[in-house]
Amino acid sequence: MSEALTIPETNTGAIGPGKLVLVVGPSGAGKDTLLGLARAACADDPKIVFARRMVTREASEAEDNEQISAEGFREAQARGSFAVHWEAHGHAYGLPRSVEDDIRAGRTVVANVSRTVIPALRRSYANVVVVSITAPADVLAERLAMRRRGSDGNIAQRLARAVEDAEPDTTIVNVSSAEYHARQLLRVIGGTA
């Protein structure tokens, strides 16, 4: 299944003044590991919120996602429960509408999203920063093979996927220690990178 995006129309202007930090990158890049370390480092900062995605696939221990059935997702979508939702690799993903309230309140919201949603989110939110987390293809392939998650599908196809108009503001090449790269991510989140 190809990727699709929907942003419910709820506002005619860009949502702000808070910041939306979009973390993107290929499967196996280590996004969830770096996000987990950054989340732990920001646990006592009420100005930083890590959005929990709703997903229609089994959530792994490494992810901070909320698993939901496909039917439950469709019902939530019909109620307007998502600020943004998209489909990728046969699964549906969504960010809760509460991210809009956090951004309006001036908080920084950090979210792991598909690269395909970036152009639309840049139009919908006033202050968007895109962080691409990546690694060389051989490292990505090795990491995907090690995690053995059936929902990853064809590894070669996932590694070959490219998305136009998804230029990041910052790129982290995650090949050193996770702690080092998490500090890089924290500098972006805090606005010091």
XYZ file of N, CA, C and O in Angstrom:
772
model
N 0.842 -1.177 0.000
C 0.000 0.000 0.000
C 0.886 1.238 0.000
O 1.852 1.318 0.733
N 0.548 2.184 -0.818
C 1.310 3.426 -0.843
C 0.917 4.282 0.348
O -0.094 4.049 0.987
N 1.729 5.272 0.615
C 1.472 6.130 1.767
C 0.452 7.200 1.405
O 0.446 7.718 0.312
N -0.413 7.500 2.351
C -1.423 8.542 2.163
C -1.490 9.373 3.422
O -1.256 8.881 4.516
N -1.819 10.629 3.280
C -1.856 11.561 4.398
C -3.177 12.285 4.414
O -3.701 12.633 3.368
N -3.684 12.508 5.606
C -4.853 13.362 5.761
C -4.626 14.254 6.963
O -4.266 13.782 8.035
N -4.836 15.541 6.771
C -4.829 16.496 7.878
C -6.230 17.090 7.923
O -6.651 17.723 6.965
N -6.967 16.847 9.018
C -8.305 17.405 9.093
C -8.266 18.927 9.028
O -7.388 19.557 9.601
N -9.214 19.505 8.321
C -9.279 20.961 8.220
C -10.000 21.513 9.446
O -11.204 21.340 9.587
N -9.258 22.152 10.343
C -9.847 22.688 11.557
C -9.461 24.140 11.767
O -9.981 24.785 12.644
N -8.533 24.657 10.986
C -7.971 25.965 11.268
C -7.519 26.590 9.950
O -6.890 25.936 9.142
N -7.827 27.858 9.755
C -7.416 28.506 8.518
C -5.999 29.047 8.583
O -5.383 29.264 7.551
N -5.456 29.261 9.771
C -4.096 29.774 9.910
C -3.161 28.704 10.422
O -3.584 27.650 10.886
N -1.869 28.967 10.302
C -0.874 28.027 10.808
C -0.923 28.012 12.331
O -1.042 29.049 12.979
N -0.815 26.825 12.898
C -0.921 26.653 14.349
C 0.423 26.975 14.996
O 1.467 26.500 14.575
N 0.390 27.787 16.030
C 1.576 28.187 16.773
C 1.141 28.696 18.124
O -0.021 28.577 18.484
N 2.006 29.225 18.947
C 3.380 29.623 18.669
C 4.424 28.555 18.981
O 5.599 28.749 18.721
N 4.015 27.410 19.550
C 4.979 26.375 19.904
C 5.649 25.771 18.696
O 5.321 26.085 17.546
N 6.588 24.878 18.960
C 7.398 24.269 17.904
C 7.000 22.811 17.727
O 6.754 22.101 18.704
N 6.953 22.371 16.473
C 6.707 20.977 16.139
C 7.997 20.399 15.578
O 8.465 20.818 14.522
N 8.596 19.467 16.304
C 9.822 18.807 15.866
C 9.426 17.460 15.275
O 8.929 16.585 15.981
N 9.623 17.313 13.977
C 9.280 16.086 13.276
C 10.527 15.234 13.112
O 11.505 15.662 12.504
N 10.492 14.033 13.662
C 11.606 13.103 13.545
C 11.236 12.098 12.460
O 10.200 11.440 12.530
N 12.074 12.026 11.431
C 11.819 11.155 10.291
C 13.077 10.367 9.970
O 14.176 10.697 10.428
N 12.903 9.356 9.150
C 14.056 8.595 8.696
C 13.648 7.185 8.331
O 12.545 6.742 8.653
N 14.537 6.488 7.677
C 14.221 5.134 7.229
C 14.105 4.159 8.393
O 14.641 4.388 9.478
N 13.396 3.081 8.150
C 13.307 2.005 9.126
C 14.712 1.512 9.457
O 15.534 1.348 8.565
N 14.967 1.291 10.721
C 16.273 0.797 11.144
C 17.276 1.883 11.467
O 18.401 1.593 11.869
N 16.894 3.152 11.308
C 17.834 4.247 11.561
C 18.084 4.478 13.048
O 19.062 5.114 13.414
N 17.192 3.984 13.903
C 17.365 4.176 15.346
C 16.542 5.329 15.898
O 16.836 5.842 16.975
N 15.505 5.724 15.191
C 14.666 6.849 15.634
C 14.095 6.599 17.025
O 14.170 7.465 17.890
N 13.520 5.408 17.228
C 12.879 5.129 18.516
C 13.886 5.093 19.666
O 13.585 5.539 20.768
N 15.078 4.601 19.407
C 16.116 4.586 20.441
C 16.486 6.005 20.846
O 16.520 6.338 22.043
N 16.741 6.864 19.862
C 17.120 8.246 20.171
C 15.958 9.004 20.803
O 16.162 9.795 21.735
N 14.744 8.766 20.323
C 13.577 9.416 20.928
C 13.387 8.980 22.376
O 13.056 9.796 23.228
N 13.605 7.704 22.652
C 13.477 7.216 24.026
C 14.479 7.878 24.962
O 14.135 8.282 26.087
N 15.718 8.027 24.506
C 16.735 8.693 25.329
C 16.410 10.170 25.516
O 16.555 10.724 26.612
N 15.953 10.823 24.457
C 15.589 12.243 24.551
C 14.384 12.426 25.468
O 14.349 13.358 26.291
N 13.405 11.536 25.363
C 12.214 11.605 26.220
C 12.611 11.489 27.695
O 12.119 12.243 28.538
N 13.484 10.571 27.991
C 13.933 10.397 29.375
C 14.658 11.645 29.873
O 14.464 12.073 31.013
N 15.470 12.260 29.017
C 16.218 13.457 29.409
C 15.293 14.658 29.625
O 15.629 15.563 30.394
N 14.136 14.665 28.974
C 13.197 15.792 29.065
C 12.030 15.510 30.006
O 11.080 16.309 30.067
N 12.081 14.411 30.732
C 10.938 13.972 31.539
C 10.444 15.041 32.514
O 9.247 15.116 32.795
N 11.327 15.876 33.020
C 10.933 16.884 34.013
C 10.665 18.254 33.402
O 10.465 19.220 34.131
N 10.640 18.347 32.076
C 10.423 19.632 31.421
C 9.001 19.689 30.860
O 8.722 19.082 29.822
N 8.103 20.423 31.514
C 6.710 20.465 31.051
C 6.523 21.207 29.726
O 5.447 21.142 29.134
N 7.566 21.880 29.249
C 7.467 22.614 27.981
C 7.749 21.728 26.768
O 7.617 22.166 25.638
N 8.156 20.464 27.021
C 8.469 19.540 25.925
C 7.569 18.319 26.037
O 7.501 17.671 27.075
N 6.867 18.029 24.942
C 5.913 16.923 24.898
C 6.322 15.967 23.778
O 6.586 16.401 22.660
N 6.361 14.690 24.086
C 6.625 13.667 23.077
C 5.291 13.022 22.721
O 4.664 12.362 23.550
N 4.836 13.249 21.498
C 3.531 12.755 21.055
C 3.568 11.236 20.909
O 4.532 10.680 20.389
N 2.498 10.584 21.358
C 2.356 9.134 21.192
C 1.502 8.879 19.965
O 0.350 9.290 19.911
N 2.059 8.184 18.998
C 1.309 7.835 17.797
C 0.325 6.712 18.109
O 0.605 5.833 18.909
N -0.798 6.739 17.421
C -1.732 5.614 17.400
C -1.350 4.813 16.162
O -1.176 5.393 15.077
N -1.195 3.492 16.295
C -0.789 2.660 15.168
C -1.652 1.407 15.090
O -2.061 0.878 16.119
N -1.899 0.950 13.881
C -2.715 -0.248 13.692
C -1.865 -1.495 13.511
O -2.322 -2.478 12.952
N -0.655 -1.437 13.973
C 0.185 -2.640 13.982
C 0.663 -2.854 15.406
O 0.562 -1.968 16.252
N 1.199 -4.013 15.641
C 1.692 -4.323 16.978
C 2.830 -3.379 17.331
O 3.768 -3.189 16.558
N 2.729 -2.763 18.490
C 3.781 -1.868 18.953
C 4.911 -2.700 19.561
O 4.657 -3.697 20.224
N 6.139 -2.281 19.325
C 7.278 -2.995 19.910
C 7.665 -2.323 21.217
O 7.224 -1.214 21.531
N 8.511 -2.989 21.983
C 8.969 -2.439 23.256
C 9.787 -1.166 23.063
O 9.840 -0.323 23.948
N 10.422 -1.016 21.908
C 11.285 0.138 21.663
C 10.501 1.395 21.320
O 11.050 2.488 21.337
N 9.216 1.245 20.999
C 8.411 2.381 20.558
C 7.472 2.853 21.663
O 7.004 2.061 22.461
N 7.189 4.152 21.660
C 6.193 4.698 22.576
C 4.935 5.004 21.767
O 4.564 6.154 21.574
N 4.324 3.955 21.256
C 3.116 4.072 20.443
C 1.955 3.445 21.190
O 2.145 2.617 22.075
N 0.758 3.812 20.782
C -0.436 3.176 21.309
C -1.048 2.341 20.202
O -1.413 2.863 19.154
N -1.151 1.044 20.440
C -1.710 0.139 19.436
C -3.227 0.263 19.445
O -3.852 0.364 20.497
N -3.820 0.248 18.243
C -5.262 0.360 18.085
C -5.664 -0.524 16.910
O -4.898 -0.694 15.965
N -6.849 -1.096 16.986
C -7.327 -1.919 15.872
C -7.643 -1.028 14.678
O -7.861 0.179 14.826
N -7.694 -1.628 13.502
C -8.035 -0.866 12.298
C -9.424 -0.255 12.441
O -9.652 0.904 12.069
N -10.362 -0.996 13.012
C -11.716 -0.476 13.216
C -11.708 0.678 14.216
O -12.345 1.712 13.995
N -10.977 0.510 15.307
C -10.871 1.589 16.300
C -10.233 2.832 15.710
O -10.628 3.963 16.031
N -9.253 2.635 14.827
C -8.607 3.768 14.176
C -9.603 4.511 13.295
O -9.685 5.743 13.340
N -10.373 3.758 12.492
C -11.373 4.388 11.622
C -12.400 5.164 12.442
O -12.821 6.260 12.060
N -12.805 4.609 13.578
C -13.772 5.301 14.447
C -13.170 6.587 15.007
O -13.828 7.626 15.038
N -11.921 6.525 15.462
C -11.243 7.721 15.985
C -11.089 8.764 14.888
O -11.277 9.965 15.121
N -10.774 8.308 13.702
C -10.634 9.210 12.552
C -11.966 9.906 12.271
O -12.012 11.119 12.044
N -13.060 9.154 12.294
C -14.385 9.718 12.030
C -14.773 10.745 13.096
O -15.479 11.715 12.801
N -14.308 10.554 14.327
C -14.587 11.505 15.417
C -13.695 12.735 15.344
O -13.856 13.665 16.121
N -12.710 12.733 14.461
C -11.788 13.859 14.369
C -10.748 13.863 15.475
O -10.271 14.908 15.893
N -10.356 12.678 15.926
C -9.434 12.553 17.058
C -7.973 12.797 16.713
O -7.138 12.885 17.603
N -7.661 12.897 15.416
C -6.265 13.028 15.009
C -5.954 14.422 14.481
O -6.725 14.993 13.721
N -4.797 14.933 14.856
C -4.283 16.173 14.258
C -3.792 15.878 12.850
O -3.905 16.706 11.954
N -3.236 14.693 12.670
C -2.772 14.228 11.365
C -2.788 12.700 11.394
O -2.558 12.088 12.436
N -3.099 12.112 10.253
C -3.010 10.657 10.147
C -2.572 10.292 8.738
O -2.743 11.072 7.801
N -1.975 9.115 8.614
C -1.462 8.664 7.322
C -1.415 7.147 7.316
O -1.563 6.505 8.356
N -1.240 6.609 6.127
C -1.090 5.171 5.955
C 0.273 4.886 5.360
O 0.736 5.626 4.489
N 0.882 3.826 5.840
C 2.177 3.400 5.306
C 2.337 1.906 5.526
O 2.049 1.411 6.614
N 2.764 1.218 4.486
C 3.080 -0.200 4.574
C 1.905 -1.019 5.109
O 2.097 -1.960 5.872
N 0.697 -0.625 4.741
C -0.481 -1.382 5.135
C -0.991 -1.096 6.536
O -1.889 -1.787 7.018
N -0.461 -0.086 7.182
C -0.892 0.267 8.537
C -1.294 1.735 8.587
O -0.828 2.545 7.776
N -2.132 2.083 9.546
C -2.547 3.470 9.738
C -1.842 4.027 10.972
O -1.634 3.320 11.963
N -1.477 5.305 10.888
C -0.776 6.001 11.960
C -1.478 7.339 12.190
O -1.950 7.963 11.246
N -1.505 7.799 13.421
C -2.097 9.101 13.683
C -1.512 9.745 14.924
O -1.106 9.059 15.865
N -1.459 11.065 14.895
C -1.059 11.835 16.079
C -2.325 12.414 16.694
O -3.186 12.935 15.975
N -2.440 12.364 18.003
C -3.654 12.864 18.648
C -3.818 14.367 18.466
O -2.844 15.105 18.363
N -5.050 14.801 18.454
C -5.365 16.219 18.295
C -4.753 17.058 19.424
O -4.516 18.248 19.255
N -4.455 16.452 20.554
C -3.881 17.192 21.688
C -2.562 17.874 21.338
O -2.181 18.841 22.003
N -1.868 17.430 20.285
C -0.627 18.108 19.901
C -0.904 19.552 19.515
O -0.080 20.434 19.746
N -2.077 19.804 18.931
C -2.426 21.177 18.553
C -2.564 22.065 19.791
O -2.116 23.211 19.797
N -3.180 21.526 20.847
C -3.325 22.293 22.087
C -1.962 22.604 22.695
O -1.726 23.711 23.181
N -1.060 21.611 22.668
C 0.287 21.821 23.214
C 1.020 22.902 22.432
O 1.678 23.767 23.011
N 0.906 22.872 21.118
C 1.599 23.868 20.288
C 0.981 25.250 20.499
O 1.692 26.245 20.618
N -0.320 25.314 20.590
C -0.969 26.610 20.868
C -0.547 27.165 22.218
O -0.501 28.382 22.412
N -0.247 26.286 23.173
C 0.182 26.696 24.515
C 1.663 27.047 24.563
O 2.192 27.374 25.626
N 2.357 26.974 23.406
C 3.759 27.358 23.345
C 4.740 26.250 23.656
O 5.935 26.500 23.799
N 4.270 25.026 23.770
C 5.164 23.909 24.063
C 5.848 23.423 22.784
O 5.408 23.700 21.673
N 6.916 22.666 22.970
C 7.583 21.973 21.870
C 7.043 20.555 21.843
O 7.086 19.844 22.846
N 6.515 20.143 20.700
C 6.000 18.791 20.523
C 6.946 18.044 19.595
O 7.280 18.529 18.512
N 7.382 16.865 20.034
C 8.285 16.023 19.260
C 7.487 14.818 18.775
O 6.826 14.146 19.585
N 7.541 14.541 17.475
C 6.744 13.444 16.925
C 7.516 12.685 15.856
O 8.184 13.279 15.021
N 7.392 11.371 15.885
C 7.948 10.479 14.882
C 6.875 10.317 13.802
O 5.799 9.790 14.073
N 7.164 10.799 12.600
C 6.170 10.777 11.525
C 6.782 10.235 10.241
O 7.993 10.109 10.119
N 5.925 9.988 9.267
C 6.367 9.606 7.931
C 6.907 10.839 7.212
O 6.365 11.943 7.348
N 7.932 10.623 6.409
C 8.487 11.734 5.627
C 7.454 12.335 4.678
O 7.545 13.503 4.310
N 6.461 11.554 4.291
C 5.465 12.036 3.341
C 4.584 13.141 3.899
O 3.959 13.866 3.130
N 4.500 13.289 5.210
C 3.608 14.294 5.803
C 4.272 15.652 5.977
O 3.611 16.629 6.299
N 5.558 15.726 5.752
C 6.298 16.962 6.035
C 5.751 18.177 5.296
O 5.501 19.213 5.924
N 5.560 18.128 3.976
C 5.082 19.341 3.298
C 3.758 19.864 3.869
O 3.605 21.067 4.087
N 2.822 18.981 4.122
C 1.528 19.408 4.663
C 1.673 19.964 6.079
O 1.033 20.962 6.429
N 2.516 19.351 6.893
C 2.693 19.840 8.257
C 3.422 21.183 8.279
O 3.132 22.036 9.115
N 4.333 21.386 7.337
C 4.999 22.698 7.251
C 3.981 23.800 6.920
O 4.132 24.927 7.369
N 2.954 23.451 6.159
C 1.915 24.432 5.840
C 0.949 24.651 7.015
O 0.404 25.735 7.168
N 0.728 23.623 7.824
C -0.289 23.694 8.873
C 0.211 24.237 10.204
O -0.583 24.691 11.013
N 1.518 24.186 10.439
C 2.084 24.623 11.720
C 3.098 25.733 11.479
O 3.856 25.698 10.512
N 3.117 26.701 12.369
C 3.932 27.904 12.175
C 5.423 27.660 12.373
O 6.245 28.323 11.745
N 5.795 26.738 13.240
C 7.201 26.544 13.602
C 7.530 25.054 13.542
O 7.375 24.349 14.537
N 7.966 24.580 12.387
C 8.266 23.163 12.175
C 9.760 22.995 11.943
O 10.362 23.710 11.151
N 10.336 22.037 12.655
C 11.737 21.666 12.471
C 11.769 20.178 12.155
O 11.195 19.374 12.892
N 12.426 19.817 11.059
C 12.500 18.417 10.638
C 13.893 17.878 10.906
O 14.890 18.446 10.455
N 13.937 16.768 11.651
C 15.190 16.089 11.970
C 15.167 14.733 11.280
O 14.309 13.899 11.573
N 16.087 14.529 10.371
C 16.226 13.237 9.714
C 17.278 12.423 10.454
O 18.403 12.876 10.652
N 16.883 11.229 10.877
C 17.824 10.300 11.497
C 18.051 9.189 10.487
O 17.105 8.592 9.987
N 19.297 8.930 10.167
C 19.607 7.957 9.134
C 20.879 7.198 9.485
O 21.509 7.446 10.516
N 21.246 6.290 8.625
C 22.478 5.504 8.742
C 22.764 4.937 7.353
O 21.879 4.919 6.496
N 23.989 4.484 7.115
C 24.295 3.870 5.818
C 23.394 2.663 5.548
O 22.929 1.995 6.484
N 23.158 2.378 4.269
C 22.231 1.313 3.872
C 22.577 -0.041 4.486
O 21.684 -0.787 4.899
N 23.870 -0.375 4.566
C 24.229 -1.681 5.124
C 23.890 -1.753 6.611
O 23.464 -2.794 7.116
N 24.020 -0.632 7.329
C 23.675 -0.590 8.754
C 22.164 -0.718 8.922
O 21.676 -1.454 9.784
N 21.406 -0.006 8.085
C 19.942 -0.085 8.143
C 19.472 -1.513 7.897
O 18.621 -2.038 8.632
N 20.019 -2.159 6.865
C 19.617 -3.527 6.535
C 19.921 -4.474 7.692
O 19.097 -5.338 8.039
N 21.079 -4.325 8.291
C 21.455 -5.182 9.426
C 20.508 -4.974 10.607
O 20.062 -5.929 11.237
N 20.181 -3.725 10.913
C 19.275 -3.436 12.031
C 17.878 -3.981 11.775
O 17.245 -4.533 12.676
N 17.384 -3.831 10.544
C 16.055 -4.355 10.228
C 16.028 -5.877 10.332
O 15.070 -6.458 10.835
N 17.061 -6.518 9.856
C 17.123 -7.976 9.931
C 17.184 -8.450 11.377
O 16.565 -9.460 11.734
N 17.873 -7.699 12.237
C 18.010 -8.097 13.643
C 16.692 -7.974 14.404
O 16.415 -8.780 15.294
N 15.878 -6.994 14.075
C 14.667 -6.812 14.867
C 13.546 -7.767 14.479
O 12.625 -7.971 15.250
N 13.609 -8.325 13.283
C 12.683 -9.383 12.852
C 11.221 -9.048 13.142
O 10.487 -9.860 13.687
N 10.796 -7.858 12.774
C 9.396 -7.472 12.957
C 8.672 -7.729 11.650
O 8.992 -7.134 10.625
N 7.696 -8.627 11.666
C 6.982 -9.022 10.469
C 6.337 -7.862 9.739
O 6.232 -7.871 8.516
N 5.923 -6.837 10.464
C 5.242 -5.709 9.825
C 6.194 -4.824 9.036
O 5.758 -3.908 8.345
N 7.499 -5.096 9.109
C 8.456 -4.311 8.326
C 8.366 -4.627 6.840
O 8.815 -3.836 6.019
N 7.812 -5.772 6.481
C 7.653 -6.107 5.072
C 8.988 -6.341 4.391
O 9.958 -6.767 5.006
N 9.041 -6.043 3.108
C 10.226 -6.272 2.300
C 11.299 -5.230 2.650
O 11.126 -4.036 2.400
N 12.396 -5.690 3.210
C 13.453 -4.789 3.671
C 14.067 -4.016 2.512
O 14.291 -2.804 2.609
N 14.330 -4.682 1.396
C 14.945 -3.994 0.248
C 14.053 -2.863 -0.255
O 14.536 -1.770 -0.569
N 12.741 -3.102 -0.316
C 11.821 -2.053 -0.760
C 11.797 -0.883 0.216
O 11.748 0.270 -0.190
N 11.844 -1.176 1.501
C 11.828 -0.095 2.489
C 13.093 0.747 2.390
O 13.049 1.961 2.535
N 14.211 0.101 2.153
C 15.470 0.837 2.063
C 15.557 1.671 0.786
O 16.220 2.708 0.768
N 14.871 1.251 -0.273
C 14.936 1.957 -1.549
C 13.965 3.132 -1.623
O 14.060 3.957 -2.519
N 13.042 3.228 -0.673
C 11.999 4.257 -0.728
C 12.583 5.645 -0.559
O 13.399 5.902 0.308
N 12.154 6.563 -1.401
C 12.561 7.967 -1.295
C 11.313 8.827 -1.338
O 10.317 8.462 -1.943
N 11.376 9.967 -0.690
C 10.232 10.873 -0.649
C 10.690 12.250 -1.092
O 11.677 12.790 -0.583
N 9.974 12.811 -2.051
C 10.291 14.157 -2.528
C 9.787 15.202 -1.527
O 8.884 14.942 -0.750
N 10.352 16.380 -1.588
C 9.898 17.518 -0.779
C 9.956 17.257 0.718
O 9.137 17.769 1.466
N 10.883 16.452 1.164
C 10.984 16.146 2.589
C 12.340 16.585 3.122
O 12.958 15.906 3.919
N 12.818 17.727 2.673
C 14.137 18.202 3.069
C 14.194 18.472 4.571
O 13.416 19.252 5.096
N 15.126 17.830 5.273
C 15.242 18.057 6.708
C 15.986 19.363 7.008
O 16.729 19.884 6.182
N 15.763 19.874 8.201
C 16.519 21.019 8.693
C 17.841 20.563 9.305
O 18.818 21.291 9.290
N 17.840 19.339 9.848
C 19.015 18.750 10.483
C 19.040 17.263 10.165
O 17.991 16.628 10.150
N 20.230 16.724 9.937
C 20.381 15.284 9.727
C 21.340 14.727 10.760
O 22.418 15.282 10.989
N 20.928 13.631 11.389
C 21.772 12.918 12.340
C 22.088 11.561 11.718
O 21.181 10.775 11.440
N 23.360 11.308 11.468
C 23.784 10.012 10.933
C 24.118 9.144 12.143
O 25.160 9.307 12.778
N 23.220 8.238 12.464
C 23.253 7.464 13.701
C 24.137 6.224 13.558
O 23.658 5.120 13.352
N 25.457 6.440 13.685
C 26.397 5.327 13.583
C 27.341 5.250 14.775
O 28.099 4.306 14.904
N 27.286 6.228 15.650
C 28.134 6.244 16.839
C 27.287 5.790 18.024
O 26.330 5.052 17.861
N 27.602 6.261 19.216
C 26.827 5.837 20.388
C 25.462 6.508 20.389
O 25.301 7.657 19.979
N 24.459 5.766 20.850
C 23.098 6.305 20.921
C 23.050 7.535 21.821
O 22.333 8.497 21.530
N 23.823 7.531 22.890
C 23.827 8.667 23.817
C 24.337 9.933 23.126
O 23.794 11.017 23.320
N 25.380 9.797 22.323
C 25.925 10.943 21.599
C 24.881 11.519 20.654
O 24.643 12.730 20.612
N 24.241 10.650 19.878
C 23.261 11.122 18.905
C 21.986 11.624 19.584
O 21.340 12.541 19.076
N 21.647 11.069 20.735
C 20.495 11.593 21.490
C 20.779 13.022 21.948
O 19.887 13.870 21.946
N 22.013 13.306 22.317
C 22.373 14.689 22.698
C 22.228 15.625 21.498
O 21.801 16.775 21.648
N 22.575 15.145 20.298
C 22.361 15.961 19.095
C 20.874 16.270 18.924
O 20.496 17.408 18.641
N 20.038 15.259 19.095
C 18.590 15.450 18.979
C 18.087 16.423 20.044
O 17.267 17.301 19.758
N 18.590 16.298 21.258
C 18.180 17.200 22.336
C 18.524 18.649 22.039
O 17.753 19.554 22.378
N 19.650 18.881 21.385
C 20.011 20.262 21.020
C 19.013 20.833 20.027
O 18.638 22.013 20.096
N 18.533 20.010 19.108
C 17.514 20.478 18.150
C 16.198 20.755 18.890
O 15.573 21.787 18.680
N 15.800 19.844 19.739
C 14.554 20.003 20.492
C 14.602 21.277 21.328
O 13.637 22.045 21.379
N 15.749 21.517 21.942
C 15.902 22.699 22.795
C 16.187 23.978 22.032
O 16.241 25.064 22.610
N 16.383 23.869 20.731
C 16.623 25.055 19.918
C 18.043 25.584 19.968
O 18.310 26.721 19.606
N 19.000 24.718 20.380
C 20.389 25.162 20.471
C 21.260 24.574 19.363
O 22.469 24.764 19.390
N 20.653 23.841 18.425
C 21.458 23.235 17.340
C 21.488 24.149 16.142
O 20.632 24.928 15.891
